[in-house]
Every structure is written in structure tokens, then in C-alpha cells.
XYZ file of C-alpha atoms in Angstrom:
635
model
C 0.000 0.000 0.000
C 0.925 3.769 -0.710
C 1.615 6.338 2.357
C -2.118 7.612 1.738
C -3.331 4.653 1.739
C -1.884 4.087 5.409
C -3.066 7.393 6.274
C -6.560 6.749 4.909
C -6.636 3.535 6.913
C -5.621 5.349 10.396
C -8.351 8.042 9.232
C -11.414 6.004 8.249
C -11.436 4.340 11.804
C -13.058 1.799 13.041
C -16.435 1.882 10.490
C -13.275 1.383 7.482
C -15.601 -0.942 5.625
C -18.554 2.002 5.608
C -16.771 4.010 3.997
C -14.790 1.898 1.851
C -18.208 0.951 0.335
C -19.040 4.654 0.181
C -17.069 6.084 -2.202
C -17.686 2.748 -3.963
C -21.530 2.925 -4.526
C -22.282 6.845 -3.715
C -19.569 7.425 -6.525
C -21.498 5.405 -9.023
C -24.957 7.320 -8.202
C -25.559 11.098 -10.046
C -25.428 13.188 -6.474
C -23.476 16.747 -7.515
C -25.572 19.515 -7.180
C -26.989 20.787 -10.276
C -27.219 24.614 -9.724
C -29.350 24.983 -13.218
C -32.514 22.975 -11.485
C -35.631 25.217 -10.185
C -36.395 24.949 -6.329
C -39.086 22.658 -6.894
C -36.834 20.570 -9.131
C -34.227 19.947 -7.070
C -35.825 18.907 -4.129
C -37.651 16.271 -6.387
C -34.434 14.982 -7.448
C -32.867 14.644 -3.949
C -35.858 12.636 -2.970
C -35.434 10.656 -5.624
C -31.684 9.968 -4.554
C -32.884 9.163 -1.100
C -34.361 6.439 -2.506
C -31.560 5.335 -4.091
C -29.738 4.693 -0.536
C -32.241 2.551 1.012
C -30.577 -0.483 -0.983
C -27.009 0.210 0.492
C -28.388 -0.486 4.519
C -27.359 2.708 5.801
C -30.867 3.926 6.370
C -31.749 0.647 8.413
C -28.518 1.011 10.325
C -29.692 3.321 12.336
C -32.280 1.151 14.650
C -32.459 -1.642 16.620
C -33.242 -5.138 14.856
C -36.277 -5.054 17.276
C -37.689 -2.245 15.583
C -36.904 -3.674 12.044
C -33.545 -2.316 11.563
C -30.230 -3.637 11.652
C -28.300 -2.569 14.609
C -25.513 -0.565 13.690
C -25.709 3.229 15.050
C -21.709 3.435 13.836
C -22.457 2.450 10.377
C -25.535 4.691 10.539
C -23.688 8.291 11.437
C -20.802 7.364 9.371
C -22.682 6.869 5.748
C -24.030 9.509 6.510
C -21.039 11.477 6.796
C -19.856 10.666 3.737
C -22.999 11.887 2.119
C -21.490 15.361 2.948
C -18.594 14.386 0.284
C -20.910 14.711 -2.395
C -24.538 17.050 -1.423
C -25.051 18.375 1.712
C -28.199 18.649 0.666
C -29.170 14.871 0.400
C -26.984 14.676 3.591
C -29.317 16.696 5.366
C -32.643 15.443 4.024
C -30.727 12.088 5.155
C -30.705 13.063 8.394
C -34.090 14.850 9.098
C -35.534 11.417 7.258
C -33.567 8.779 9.297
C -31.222 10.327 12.019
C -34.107 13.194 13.659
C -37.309 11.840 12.783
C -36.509 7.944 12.972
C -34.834 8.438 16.111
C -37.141 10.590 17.714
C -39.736 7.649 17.109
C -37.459 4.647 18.048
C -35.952 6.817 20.934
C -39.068 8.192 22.698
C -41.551 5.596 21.471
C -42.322 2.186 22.306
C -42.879 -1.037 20.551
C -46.285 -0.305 19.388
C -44.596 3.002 17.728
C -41.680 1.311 16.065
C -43.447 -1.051 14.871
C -45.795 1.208 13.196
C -43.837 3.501 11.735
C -40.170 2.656 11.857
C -40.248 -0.439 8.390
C -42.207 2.674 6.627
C -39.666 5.461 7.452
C -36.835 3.150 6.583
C -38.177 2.588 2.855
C -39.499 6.097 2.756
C -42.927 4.840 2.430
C -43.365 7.065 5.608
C -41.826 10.836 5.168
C -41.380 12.346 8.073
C -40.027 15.944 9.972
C -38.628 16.654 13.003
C -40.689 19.844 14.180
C -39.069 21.060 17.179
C -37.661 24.638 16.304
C -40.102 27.228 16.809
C -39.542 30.903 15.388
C -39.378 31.999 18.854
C -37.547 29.411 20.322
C -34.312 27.755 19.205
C -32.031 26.244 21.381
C -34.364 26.887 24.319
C -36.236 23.653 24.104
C -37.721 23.677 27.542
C -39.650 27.230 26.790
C -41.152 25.574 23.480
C -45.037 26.933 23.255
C -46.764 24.764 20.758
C -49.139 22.944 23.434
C -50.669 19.042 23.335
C -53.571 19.316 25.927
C -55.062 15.701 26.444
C -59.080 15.593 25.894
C -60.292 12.824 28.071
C -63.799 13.138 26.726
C -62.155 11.742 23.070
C -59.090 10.330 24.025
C -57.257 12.361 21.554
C -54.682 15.214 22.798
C -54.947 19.092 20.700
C -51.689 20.225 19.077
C -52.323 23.978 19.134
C -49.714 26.789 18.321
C -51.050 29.747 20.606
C -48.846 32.247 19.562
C -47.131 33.585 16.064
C -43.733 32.619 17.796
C -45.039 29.237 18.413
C -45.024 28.386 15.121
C -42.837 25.448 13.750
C -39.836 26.946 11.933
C -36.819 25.419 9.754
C -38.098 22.117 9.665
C -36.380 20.383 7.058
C -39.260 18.226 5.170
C -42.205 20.858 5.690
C -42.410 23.138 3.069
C -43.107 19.944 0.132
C -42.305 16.383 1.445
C -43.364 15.365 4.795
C -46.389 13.743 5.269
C -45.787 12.948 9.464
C -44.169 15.200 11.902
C -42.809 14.315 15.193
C -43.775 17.557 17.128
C -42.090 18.817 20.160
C -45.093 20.181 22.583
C -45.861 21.466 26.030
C -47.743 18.117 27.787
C -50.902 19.185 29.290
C -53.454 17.236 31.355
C -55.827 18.140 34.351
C -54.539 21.546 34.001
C -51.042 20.434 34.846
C -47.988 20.936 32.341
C -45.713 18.107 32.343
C -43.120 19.675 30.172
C -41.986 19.110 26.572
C -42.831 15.887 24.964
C -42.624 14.277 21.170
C -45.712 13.981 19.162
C -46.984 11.966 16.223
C -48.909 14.308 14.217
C -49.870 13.874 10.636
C -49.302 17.177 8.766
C -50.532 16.449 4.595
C -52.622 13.662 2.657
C -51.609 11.169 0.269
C -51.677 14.117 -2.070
C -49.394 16.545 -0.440
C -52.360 18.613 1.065
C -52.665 19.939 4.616
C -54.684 18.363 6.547
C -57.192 20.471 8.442
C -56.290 22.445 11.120
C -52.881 22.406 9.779
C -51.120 25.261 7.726
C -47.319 24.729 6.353
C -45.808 27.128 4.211
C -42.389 27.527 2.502
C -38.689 29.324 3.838
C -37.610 29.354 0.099
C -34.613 29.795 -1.170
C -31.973 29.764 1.964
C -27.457 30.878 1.852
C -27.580 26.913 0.578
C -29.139 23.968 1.284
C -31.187 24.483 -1.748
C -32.705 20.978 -2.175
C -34.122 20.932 1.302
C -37.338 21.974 1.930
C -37.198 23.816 4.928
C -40.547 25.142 5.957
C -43.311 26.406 8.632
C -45.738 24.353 10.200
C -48.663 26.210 12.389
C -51.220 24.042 14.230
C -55.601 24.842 15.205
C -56.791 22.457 17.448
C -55.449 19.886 15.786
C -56.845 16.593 17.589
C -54.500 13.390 17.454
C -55.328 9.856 19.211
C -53.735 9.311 23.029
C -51.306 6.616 21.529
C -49.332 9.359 19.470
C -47.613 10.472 22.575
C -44.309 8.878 22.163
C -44.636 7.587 25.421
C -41.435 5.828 26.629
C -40.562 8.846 29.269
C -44.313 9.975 29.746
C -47.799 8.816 29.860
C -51.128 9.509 29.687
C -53.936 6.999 30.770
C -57.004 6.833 29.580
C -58.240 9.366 32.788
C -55.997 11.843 31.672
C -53.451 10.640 34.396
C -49.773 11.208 33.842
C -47.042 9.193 34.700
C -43.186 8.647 34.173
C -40.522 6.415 35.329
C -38.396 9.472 35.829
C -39.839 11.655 38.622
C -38.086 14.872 37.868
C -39.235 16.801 35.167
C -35.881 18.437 34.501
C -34.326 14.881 34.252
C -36.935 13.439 32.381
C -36.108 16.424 29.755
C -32.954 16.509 30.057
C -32.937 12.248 29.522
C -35.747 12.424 26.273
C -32.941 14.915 24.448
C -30.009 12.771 25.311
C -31.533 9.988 23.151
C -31.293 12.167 20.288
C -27.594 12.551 20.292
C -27.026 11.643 16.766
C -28.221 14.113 14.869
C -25.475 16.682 16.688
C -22.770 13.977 15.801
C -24.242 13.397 12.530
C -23.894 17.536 12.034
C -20.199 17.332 12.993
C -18.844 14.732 10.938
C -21.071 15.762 8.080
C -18.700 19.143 8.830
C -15.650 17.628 8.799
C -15.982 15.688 5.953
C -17.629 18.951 3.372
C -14.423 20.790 4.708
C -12.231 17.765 3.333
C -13.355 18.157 0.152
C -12.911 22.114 0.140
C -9.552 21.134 1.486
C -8.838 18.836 -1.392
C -9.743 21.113 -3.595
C -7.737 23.625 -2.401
C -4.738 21.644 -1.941
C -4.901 19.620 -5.304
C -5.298 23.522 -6.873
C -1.964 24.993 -5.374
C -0.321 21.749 -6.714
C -1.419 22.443 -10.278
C -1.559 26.909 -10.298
C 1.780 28.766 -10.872
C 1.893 32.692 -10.244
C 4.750 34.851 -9.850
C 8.063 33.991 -9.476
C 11.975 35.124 -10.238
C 11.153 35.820 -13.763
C 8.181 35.416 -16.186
C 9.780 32.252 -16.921
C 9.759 30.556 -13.805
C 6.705 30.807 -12.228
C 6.214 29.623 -8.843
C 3.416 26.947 -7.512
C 1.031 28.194 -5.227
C 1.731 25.764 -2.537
C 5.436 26.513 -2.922
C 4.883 29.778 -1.040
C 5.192 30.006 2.583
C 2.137 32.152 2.912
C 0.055 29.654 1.176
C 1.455 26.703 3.179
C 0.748 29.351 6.073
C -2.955 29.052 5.063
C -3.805 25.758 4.408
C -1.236 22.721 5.909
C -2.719 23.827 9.252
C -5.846 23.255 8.595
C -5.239 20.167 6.712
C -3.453 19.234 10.057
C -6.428 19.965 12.205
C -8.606 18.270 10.097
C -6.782 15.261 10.569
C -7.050 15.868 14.213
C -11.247 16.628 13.740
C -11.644 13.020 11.975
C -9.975 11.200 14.986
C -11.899 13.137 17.274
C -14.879 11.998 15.472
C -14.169 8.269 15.446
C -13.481 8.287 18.513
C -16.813 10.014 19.321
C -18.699 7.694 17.213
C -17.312 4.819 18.764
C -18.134 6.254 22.582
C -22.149 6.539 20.609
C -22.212 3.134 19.019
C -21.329 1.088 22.545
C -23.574 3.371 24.022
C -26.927 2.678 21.854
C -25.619 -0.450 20.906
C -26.239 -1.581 24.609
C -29.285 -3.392 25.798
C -29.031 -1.555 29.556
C -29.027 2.454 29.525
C -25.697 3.606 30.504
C -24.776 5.511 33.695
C -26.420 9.271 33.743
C -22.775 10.232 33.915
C -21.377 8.810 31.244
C -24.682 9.673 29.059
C -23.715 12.821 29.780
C -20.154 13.084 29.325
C -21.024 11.635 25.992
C -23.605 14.000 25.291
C -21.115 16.999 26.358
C -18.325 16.259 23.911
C -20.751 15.534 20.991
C -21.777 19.801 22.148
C -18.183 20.796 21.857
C -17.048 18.733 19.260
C -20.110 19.843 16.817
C -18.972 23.225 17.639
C -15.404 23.092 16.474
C -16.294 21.147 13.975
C -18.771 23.489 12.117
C -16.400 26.533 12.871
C -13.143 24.597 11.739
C -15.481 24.055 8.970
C -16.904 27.801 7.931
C -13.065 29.313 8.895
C -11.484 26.507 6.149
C -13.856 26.671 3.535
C -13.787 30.041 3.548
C -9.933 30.170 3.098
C -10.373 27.296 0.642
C -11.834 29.155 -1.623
C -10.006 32.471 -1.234
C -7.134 30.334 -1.933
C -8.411 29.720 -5.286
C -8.530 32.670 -6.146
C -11.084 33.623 -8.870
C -11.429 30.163 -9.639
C -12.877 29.298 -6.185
C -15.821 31.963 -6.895
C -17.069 29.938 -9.603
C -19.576 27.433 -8.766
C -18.641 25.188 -11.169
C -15.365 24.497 -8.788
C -17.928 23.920 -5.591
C -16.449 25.855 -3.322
C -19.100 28.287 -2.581
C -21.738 25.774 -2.670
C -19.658 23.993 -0.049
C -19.682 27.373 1.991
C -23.323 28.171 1.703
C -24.411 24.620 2.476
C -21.657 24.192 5.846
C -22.704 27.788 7.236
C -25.960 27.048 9.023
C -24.200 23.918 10.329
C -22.651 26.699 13.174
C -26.367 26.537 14.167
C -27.890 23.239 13.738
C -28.258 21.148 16.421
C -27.670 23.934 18.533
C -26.012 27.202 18.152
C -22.225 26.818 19.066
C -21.925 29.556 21.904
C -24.350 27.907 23.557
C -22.634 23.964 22.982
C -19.767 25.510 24.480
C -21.097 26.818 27.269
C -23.226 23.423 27.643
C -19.618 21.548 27.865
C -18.381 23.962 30.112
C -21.152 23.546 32.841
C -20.932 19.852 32.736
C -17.256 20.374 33.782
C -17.544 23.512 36.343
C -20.218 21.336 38.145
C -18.704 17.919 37.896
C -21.719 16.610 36.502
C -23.651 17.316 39.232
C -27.005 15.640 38.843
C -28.814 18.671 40.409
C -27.594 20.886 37.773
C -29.985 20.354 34.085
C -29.693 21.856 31.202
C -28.024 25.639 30.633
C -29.435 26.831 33.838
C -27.690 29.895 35.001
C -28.569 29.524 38.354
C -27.809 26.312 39.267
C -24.565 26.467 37.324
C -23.324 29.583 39.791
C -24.763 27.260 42.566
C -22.982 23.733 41.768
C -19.823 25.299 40.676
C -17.375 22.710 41.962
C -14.625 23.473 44.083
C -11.773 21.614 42.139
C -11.545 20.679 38.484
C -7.946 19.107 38.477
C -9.843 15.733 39.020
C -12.649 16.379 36.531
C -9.642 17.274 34.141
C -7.531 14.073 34.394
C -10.964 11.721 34.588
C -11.788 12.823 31.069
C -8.414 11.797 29.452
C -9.180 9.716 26.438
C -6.584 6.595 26.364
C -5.576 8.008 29.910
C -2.477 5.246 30.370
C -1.072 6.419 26.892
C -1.381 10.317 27.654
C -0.199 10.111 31.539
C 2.763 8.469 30.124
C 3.896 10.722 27.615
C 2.866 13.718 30.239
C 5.047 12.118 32.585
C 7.905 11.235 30.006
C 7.858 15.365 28.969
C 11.439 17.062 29.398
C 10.418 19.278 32.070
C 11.260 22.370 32.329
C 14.024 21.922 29.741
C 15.072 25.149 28.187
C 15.778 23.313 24.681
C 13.379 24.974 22.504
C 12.689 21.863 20.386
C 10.347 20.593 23.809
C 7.466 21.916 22.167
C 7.785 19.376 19.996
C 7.497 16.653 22.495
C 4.205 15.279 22.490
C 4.331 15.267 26.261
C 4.928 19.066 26.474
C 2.260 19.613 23.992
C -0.660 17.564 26.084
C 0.246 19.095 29.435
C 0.099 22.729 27.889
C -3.451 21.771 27.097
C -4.465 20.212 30.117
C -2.559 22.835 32.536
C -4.677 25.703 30.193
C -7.796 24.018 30.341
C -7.481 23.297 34.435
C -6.366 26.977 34.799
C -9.580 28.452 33.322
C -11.858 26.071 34.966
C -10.961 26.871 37.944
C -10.444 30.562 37.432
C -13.987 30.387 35.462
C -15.420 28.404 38.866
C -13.896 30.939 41.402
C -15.578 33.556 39.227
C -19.294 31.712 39.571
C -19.031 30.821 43.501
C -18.640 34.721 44.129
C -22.378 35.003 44.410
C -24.867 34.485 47.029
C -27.870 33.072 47.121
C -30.017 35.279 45.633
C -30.717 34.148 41.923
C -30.708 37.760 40.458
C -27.272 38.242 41.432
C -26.305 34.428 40.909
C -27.362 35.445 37.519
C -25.826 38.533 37.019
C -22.342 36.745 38.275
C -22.917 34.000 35.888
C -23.466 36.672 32.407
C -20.515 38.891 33.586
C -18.089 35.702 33.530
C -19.839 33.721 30.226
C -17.467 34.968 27.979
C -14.891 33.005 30.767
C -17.378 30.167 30.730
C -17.201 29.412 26.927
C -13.715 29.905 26.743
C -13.503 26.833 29.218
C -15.736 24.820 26.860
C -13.209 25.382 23.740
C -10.149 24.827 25.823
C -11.582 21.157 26.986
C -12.708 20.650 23.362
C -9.331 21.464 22.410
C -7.200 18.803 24.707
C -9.942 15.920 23.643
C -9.120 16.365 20.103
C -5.224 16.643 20.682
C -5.817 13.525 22.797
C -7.874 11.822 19.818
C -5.234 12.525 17.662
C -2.352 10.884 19.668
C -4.312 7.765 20.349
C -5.208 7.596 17.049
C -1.172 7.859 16.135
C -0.722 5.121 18.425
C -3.313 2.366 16.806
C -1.407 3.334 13.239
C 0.542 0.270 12.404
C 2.463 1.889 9.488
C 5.704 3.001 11.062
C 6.359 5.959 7.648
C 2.642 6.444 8.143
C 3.194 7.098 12.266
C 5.926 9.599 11.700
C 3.998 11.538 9.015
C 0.993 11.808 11.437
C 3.604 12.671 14.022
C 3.992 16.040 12.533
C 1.027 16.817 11.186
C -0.045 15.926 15.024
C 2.596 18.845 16.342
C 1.293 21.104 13.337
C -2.091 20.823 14.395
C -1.098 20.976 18.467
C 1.550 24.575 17.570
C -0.968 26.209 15.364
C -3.745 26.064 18.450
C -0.737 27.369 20.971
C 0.118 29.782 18.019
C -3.664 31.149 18.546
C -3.722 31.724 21.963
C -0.507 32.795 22.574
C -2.254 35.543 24.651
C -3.276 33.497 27.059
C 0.095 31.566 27.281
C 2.087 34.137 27.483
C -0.221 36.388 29.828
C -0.326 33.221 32.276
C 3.178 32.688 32.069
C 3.086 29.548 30.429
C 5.453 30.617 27.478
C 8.111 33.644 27.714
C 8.630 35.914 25.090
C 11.670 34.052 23.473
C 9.626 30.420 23.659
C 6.599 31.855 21.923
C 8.669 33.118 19.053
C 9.916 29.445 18.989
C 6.591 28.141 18.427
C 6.175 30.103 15.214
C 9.791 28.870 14.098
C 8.850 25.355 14.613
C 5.526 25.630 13.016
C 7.459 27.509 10.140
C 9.820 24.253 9.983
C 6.906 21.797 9.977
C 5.562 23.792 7.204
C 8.695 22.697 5.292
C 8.578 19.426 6.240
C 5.046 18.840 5.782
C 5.456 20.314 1.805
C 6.493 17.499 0.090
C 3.910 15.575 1.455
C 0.531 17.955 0.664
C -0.917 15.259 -1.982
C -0.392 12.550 0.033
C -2.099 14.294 3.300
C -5.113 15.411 0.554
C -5.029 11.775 -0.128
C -4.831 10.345 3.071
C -8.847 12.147 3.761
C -10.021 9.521 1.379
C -12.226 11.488 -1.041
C -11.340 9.794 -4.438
C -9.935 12.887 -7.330
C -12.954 11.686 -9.321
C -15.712 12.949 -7.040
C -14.392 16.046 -6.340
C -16.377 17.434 -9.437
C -13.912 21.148 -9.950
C -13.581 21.999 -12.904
C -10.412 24.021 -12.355
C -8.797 20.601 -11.570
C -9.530 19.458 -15.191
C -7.988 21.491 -17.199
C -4.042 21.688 -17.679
């Protein structure tokens, strides 16, 4: 096998064999974008290439052979991933179809549900939405306003949207396609609210009308997406029978008497979303891999473009310049790092759903935590590389016939998907500053000033990923060695990280436990030190994926292959010091000489990396072929 090869192996992780087949059978199907086709047009024709992708398993992947699928969340997340190398469109229609609405029913329903619906939504025979956005709330679940009041006299419950900002909003599937939403609602019965719950509710006929009581309408054209029809969905009285309640966290007896076998309403949430994980590490990956192919792009463009030079005979490849290896090697190196991060991540899901006994709350939502911060750096590693991708190109890149701007339009709501990334941050961040405290649910300010834990060195080291592997190369570090080549040493490298992110954890919880009891202030303690807050969600994120990427070194087999990913390891790990040399050098953590070093040594990587840019654009795995740039075709 060639270096890439090696490299792709190490990258494609543990679901090798999804992918593999991939590039195989999506590369023989017609999935580019076609920027000539009407609205209308081109959401019929992703439709019809969802259909197409029933026949390669993916879509039954996804659920549990009990509900009539085939067991493999892994394989299900990571085909469709590498839907993202070709349309993010049919990536995202993908994942509203089978990821959102499939798992909303398998997650929160029981057997009576799947077996209803689940065979149909797998074959499409069922089209469904997931309606839980409203225009006035986002990633405020808990404050949704769409109400489900339960009718004993009928048995049926009322979908009702009782204000303009209660109106459904962004849900892929409801402007043209779905005919069945699962609606997030406010659970009312005997005058009680029980909190948000999921909903069956069909939304159009057999013919693509609304049903009564029901009015959709269209978002139109969007910054990208534009095969996805992303629509409105407003509800009047709209009765439903008691058994749509997907009722595997809540019920609602005939009586109109609710029950749950988790007493706390702010768990129960709290437990319903964690089953929905997917989707945010379907967002991520889906990310990482569109910002491959930009990458590739890029990359196999400053291999082929000359410009400048000594003289106008001796013109100069792009990728020859320092600038330009400036601009993109590093984040070819950190997308590297992203992809490990993400198998690993996918792996943590798959032996979590995989398993017939719900895991432990904390590692639920440790799990749930990363796949926050990891979406977020994703989907900003993403909209900061695409970007330069295509700036990099120049002209060229402008064209859409060279994808890059499709690739940025598409990618740029991913910042917000799933969750806006501020707010993912600051999610991982709370889980840390109150050591998952069970007390402590959701993005409550409050609490969050109230739990803040005393220590974090222990929260810090219990979250190491391959902890034997990084303790020892931590411990095997030079010290305080004033050789400048230290920063090299992996060792050096992982306890920067970790001493950072411990730093402004506990700096960030000294900051909350300032406040008393009363909640105004609590609050007013908690917005004055957010900005502190997030920062300690990015700085975690950061040592996980620097973590990810050295265990991933170490299951490499290929000893060239090792040493390649070696350096494009210290690439990735001096660019992020290189970033926040601020804070290193403001703490102390770097003098002025050593952080001049750090740009020297990236500087040298740079050169040493050079030779090697088509093999690291090979190593990602998305075949020359498929890339579909026109600028790469001519000579």
C-alpha cells in the first residue's frame, strides 16, 4: 500500500468498511448539485436519490433489529457522513428522514410506535419531519409553546400553536415532502404541564395537502441547502389519538393521568434529548468531511496553479509559497485531528446505543457533552477553512462550477444546527464547572453559579481519552528543559493543554461561587463571567481532540505512516498554541523568546510537511474523481 493509503486507513477508523463501500456505490450514483434545477426541481431529485440509498443499509442502520432495523448506530452516522462528500443537501434530508425523525420515534416511542412507523420510514414509504424549532424558540427547548392538551372526553390530545412565535420553523421536510411530523409540545393534562414531549402528528394527505387544522408554508430559497425543503408548520386544534404520545418517558392513561418512570421533570427532559444525540454527531462529521473536500480542492489547486516567481519564466506553484502553506497545511493538520476526534466520538455513541441496559447518567452525559463541543469546532473549523479554501483559489474558487461556494453556503448554518455553538460551548463547560452534578440540568444559570465545583484538576484528568497512553507521555515530557525543540514533544504539547484548560476552569469556577444566594445576582455573576465560561468549553474541546489525535497515532501500524501523522499531530497541536498565545504568554506559560519558537517550529513543519501535501489530501479519502472542480480538469 501507498503512504495515503496508510493514512486513509488510520483516518477512516473503526467503520473502514462504511466508507470503503461509500465512495464505492455513492460514486457510481448522479449526487453533484446541479445549480441549473428550479427549487421545486431539485428537491424532487434529492428525494429521488434518497431512494436510491435505502438499498445500500445505511438507512436501516440506524435502529435496533427489534424495531426492524439492523443494529448498527456506527455504520448509521458514518454513511451519513460521507454523504457530505458529495450534497449536503441529500446529507441533510438524510438526516431529518432517518437520524431526527426515525430516532425521535425509536428513541421516545415504544414497541407499538416502532413497529408502526419505523419499516415505513426506513423505505421512505413514511416521510417524516422533526418539528421542534419554533420561530421563537431555538435552542431553548424547555420554553417551546406549541401545546398538546389531552381531551379525556375523546381520548385524543390538541396540538395547538397559541402564539405567532409558536409556530414550527426550519423544519427540514415541511415546506413539500413530509407527510408525518414528530412535534415537540408542552404536555398538558388536568390543568397540569408536564413539560416538553414528542408527538406523532400527521401534517398532509396522500396528495401533499394539509390536513385540516394544519397550515405549512415555505422558507424558500436559503445561503444553501437548496434541495431541502425547509418550511413552517402552524397548528388549530389539531386533535391526534392518546397513543401518538411517544410515550417511553411519559404517559397519559385513559383518565388523563400522567405518569413517568423518571420523577423529575428536569431529568426526564434533560434524559428524552439525550436519546437524540445523533443528529449533533451526525452535524459534525457531516462538517468535517464537506471541509475535506474544500480542502482537497484547495490543496490539489496549489499543486497544479503557478503565479509569480523570479522571472516570467519561472513561475512559482502556489503551494510553494510560505504564505500559502501558512494558510492551508494547518488546517489540513487539524482536520486530521477533527476526523480522529470523530471516530473516537462515534465509537463512545455506538457502545452506548448499541447496549441493551441504559448507561450511567454520567457517562450519558459526558457523551452527550463532547458531541456539544465537538459539533462546535467542527462546524467553525469548517466555515473558517472553507472560507480560506476558496479564497485560496482565487477567482477560480468563486465559480460554482469548482464547488467551493456551494460547499460554503451549504456548511454555514451547520454553526447553528443542532444547537447554536456559543451555547454547545457553554453546555460543555457547565458539565465540567459542576462535575456533573445531577442537580444541575440543562443551561441553567442559576444552578450552574450554585454547583460550581470546588476543584476541576480531578474532573480534568478523569476525562483523558486513552488516559495510560497520555499520563505516560505527560510524565515522560522534558520538564522544564530550556531546549526549545520541547514543544515538539508530544508530552509538552498535552500538558500545555491540560494545565490551560485546568487553569480556566478553575479561574472560570472561582468567578461563579462569588455570588450568594439570591438568583438575580447568581445570575448577574454568571453573564458577567460567560465569555470566561465558553472559553472553558473550547479549551476542553481542544485537549480531547489533541488527545484523539495521539491515540489515534498510536493504533497506526504503518511506522512511515506514524511519523507523518507525528507532525502533522505537532502542526495541528503549535498552530492552536500559536492562537492563543495571549493566554500563554499572559499566564506565564510561554516567555517571550519560547513563543517566538513556536512560530519557528511551526514555520519548519511547514517545510517538512510540503512534500507531502498530496499525500495528506489523499490520506482524507475522497477519491480525485468525485471532487467534481472543474479548475482541476484542465491543464
Amino acid at each position: 500500500m501507498t503512504l495515503s493509503d496508510e493514512l486513509r486507513m488510520s483516518l477512516d477508523g473503526k467503520w473502514r468498511h462504511v466508507r470503503e463501500q461509500s465512495r464505492k456505490e455513492l460514486a457510481e450514483l448522479d449526487l453533484a448539485y446541479d445549480h441549473d434545477l428550479t427549487l421545486d426541481e431539485a428537491r424532487a431529485r434529492v428525494l429521488e436519490q434518497m431512494k436510491k440509498l435505502v438499498p445500500t443499509g445505511i438507512p436501516a442502520a440506524g435502529f435496533k433489529v427489534s424495531s426492524g432495523g439492523t443494529g448498527d448506530p456506527g455504520m448509521a452516522v458514518t454513511g451519513i457522513e460521507m454523504l457530505a462528500q458529495f450534497d449536503l443537501s441529500l446529507m441533510v434530508k438524510a438526516g431529518v428522514q432517518w437520524g431526527l425523525f426515525g430516532g425521535a420515534i425509536e428513541n421516545l416511542g415504544t414497541a407499538a410506535h416502532h413497529e408502526k412507523y419505523i419499516p415505513g420510514l426506513i423505505n421512505l414509504d413514511i416521510l417524516g419531519c422533526f418539528a421542534m424549532t419554533e420561530t421563537g424558540h431555538g435552542s431553548d427547548v424547555q420554553s417551546l409553546e406549541t401545546t398538546a392538551t389531552f381531551d379525556p372526553a375523546t381520548q385524543e390530545f390538541v396540538i395547538h400553536s397559541p402564539t405567532p412565535s409558536a409556530r414550527k420553523d426550519y423544519i427540514g421536510g415541511a415546506a413539500a415532502h413530509a407527510r408525518v411530523a414528530a412535534v415537540f409540545a408542552q404536555l398538558i393534562t388536568k390543568g397540569e404541564g408536564h413539560g416538553v414531549h414528542c408527538f406523532i402528528v400527521p401534517i398532509r394527505d396522500e396528495e401533499g395537502n394539509d390536513l385540516p387544522g394544519i397550515t405549512t408554508s415555505d422558507d424558500g430559497h436559503k445561503g444553501g441547502l437548496g434541495a431541502v425543503d425547509n418550511g413552517r408548520i402552524v397548528f388549530d386544534q389539531v386533535r391526534i389519538p392518546r397513543e401518538n404520545l411517544l410515550n417511553k418517558y411519559g404517559q397519559v392513561d385513559e383518565g388523563g393521568t400522567y405518569s413517568s418512570p423518571i420523577e423529575s421533570s428536569n431529568a426526564r427532559f434533560f434524559t428524552m434529548l439525550g436519546t437524540l444525540i445523533r443528529g449533533r454527531i451526525s452535524v459534525g462529521g457531516a462538517a468535517s468531511a464537506a471541509t475535506e473536500v474544500a480542502l482537497s480542492i484547495a490543496g490539489r489547486y496549489a499543486l497544479k496553479r503557478r503565479q509569480f516567481g523570479p522571472d516570467a519564466e519561472h513561475e512559482v506553484l502556489l503551494m510553494d509559497y510560505r504564505m500559502h502553506q501558512r494558510r492551508l497545511l494547518p488546517l489540513i493538520a487539524k482536520s486530521y485531528a477533527m476526523r480522529f476526534a470523530q471516530n473516537q466520538l462515534v465509537a463512545r455513541m455506538d457502545r452506548v446505543q448499541s447496549s441493551e441496559e441504559p448507561p450511567p447518567a454520567h457517562q450519558q452525559r459526558e457523551l452527550e457533552s463532547r458531541a456539544a463541543g465537538l459539533k462546535a469546532a467542527q462546524t467553525w473549523h469548517a466555515t473558517r477553512a472553507i472560507q480560506e479554501a476558496r479564497e485560496a483559489c482565487g477567482g477560480a474558487g468563486y465559480l460554482a462550477e469548482n464547488r467551493l461556494t456551494t460547499l460554503k453556503g451549504d456548511t454555514d448554518v451547520f454553526t447553528t444546527f443542532e444547537g447554536d455553538n456559543h451555547v454547545l460551548f457553554q453546555l460543555v463547560a457547565k458539565e465540567l464547572l459542576t462535575s456533573y452534578a445531577q442537580e444541575v440540568g440543562g443551561l441553567d444559570p442559576v444552578g450552574m453559579v450554585r454547583f460550581a465545583a470546588s476543584t476541576v484538576a480531578d474532573v480534568v484528568k478523569e476525562r483523558t481519552a486513552a488516559s495510560q497512553l497520555i499520563q505516560r507521555l505527560i510524565d515522560a515530557r522534558p520538564g522544564n528543559s530550556d531546549d526549545d525543540h520541547d514543544l515538539l514533544d508530544r508530552g509538552t504539547q498535552l500538558n500545555l493543554f491540560e494545565d490551560r484548560e485546568q487553569h480556566v476552569l478553575e479561574t472560570a469556577a472561582r468567578r461563579l461561587r462569588r455570588a450568594g444566594k439570591d438568583p438575580v445576582e447568581a445570575f448577574e455573576v454568571f453573564n458577567a463571567a460567560q465569555d470566561h465560561v465558553i472559553r472553558a468549553g473550547r479549551v476542553h474541546i481542544e485537549r480531547i481532540v489533541l488527545e484523539a489525535f495521539t491515540a489515534g497515532i498510536a493504533r497506526c501500524e504503518d511506522p512511515e505512516a506514524q511519523e507523518l501523522l507525528r507532525d502533522v499531530c505537532s502542526l495541528y497541536a503549535l498552530s492552536a498554541i500559536e492562537e492563543d498565545l495571549a493566554w500563554f504568554m499572559g499566564h506565564n506559560r510561554l516567555s517571550d523568546t519560547r513563543a517566538k519558537t513556536v512560530t519557528a517550529l511551526i514555520n519548519d513543519l511547514l517545510d517538512k510537511l510540503r512534500p507531502h501535501t498530496l499525500t495528506l489530501i489523499e490520506g482524507f479519502g475522497v477519491p480525485e474523481e468525485t471532487l467534481n472542480a472543474a479548475m482541476l480538469l484542465t491543464e
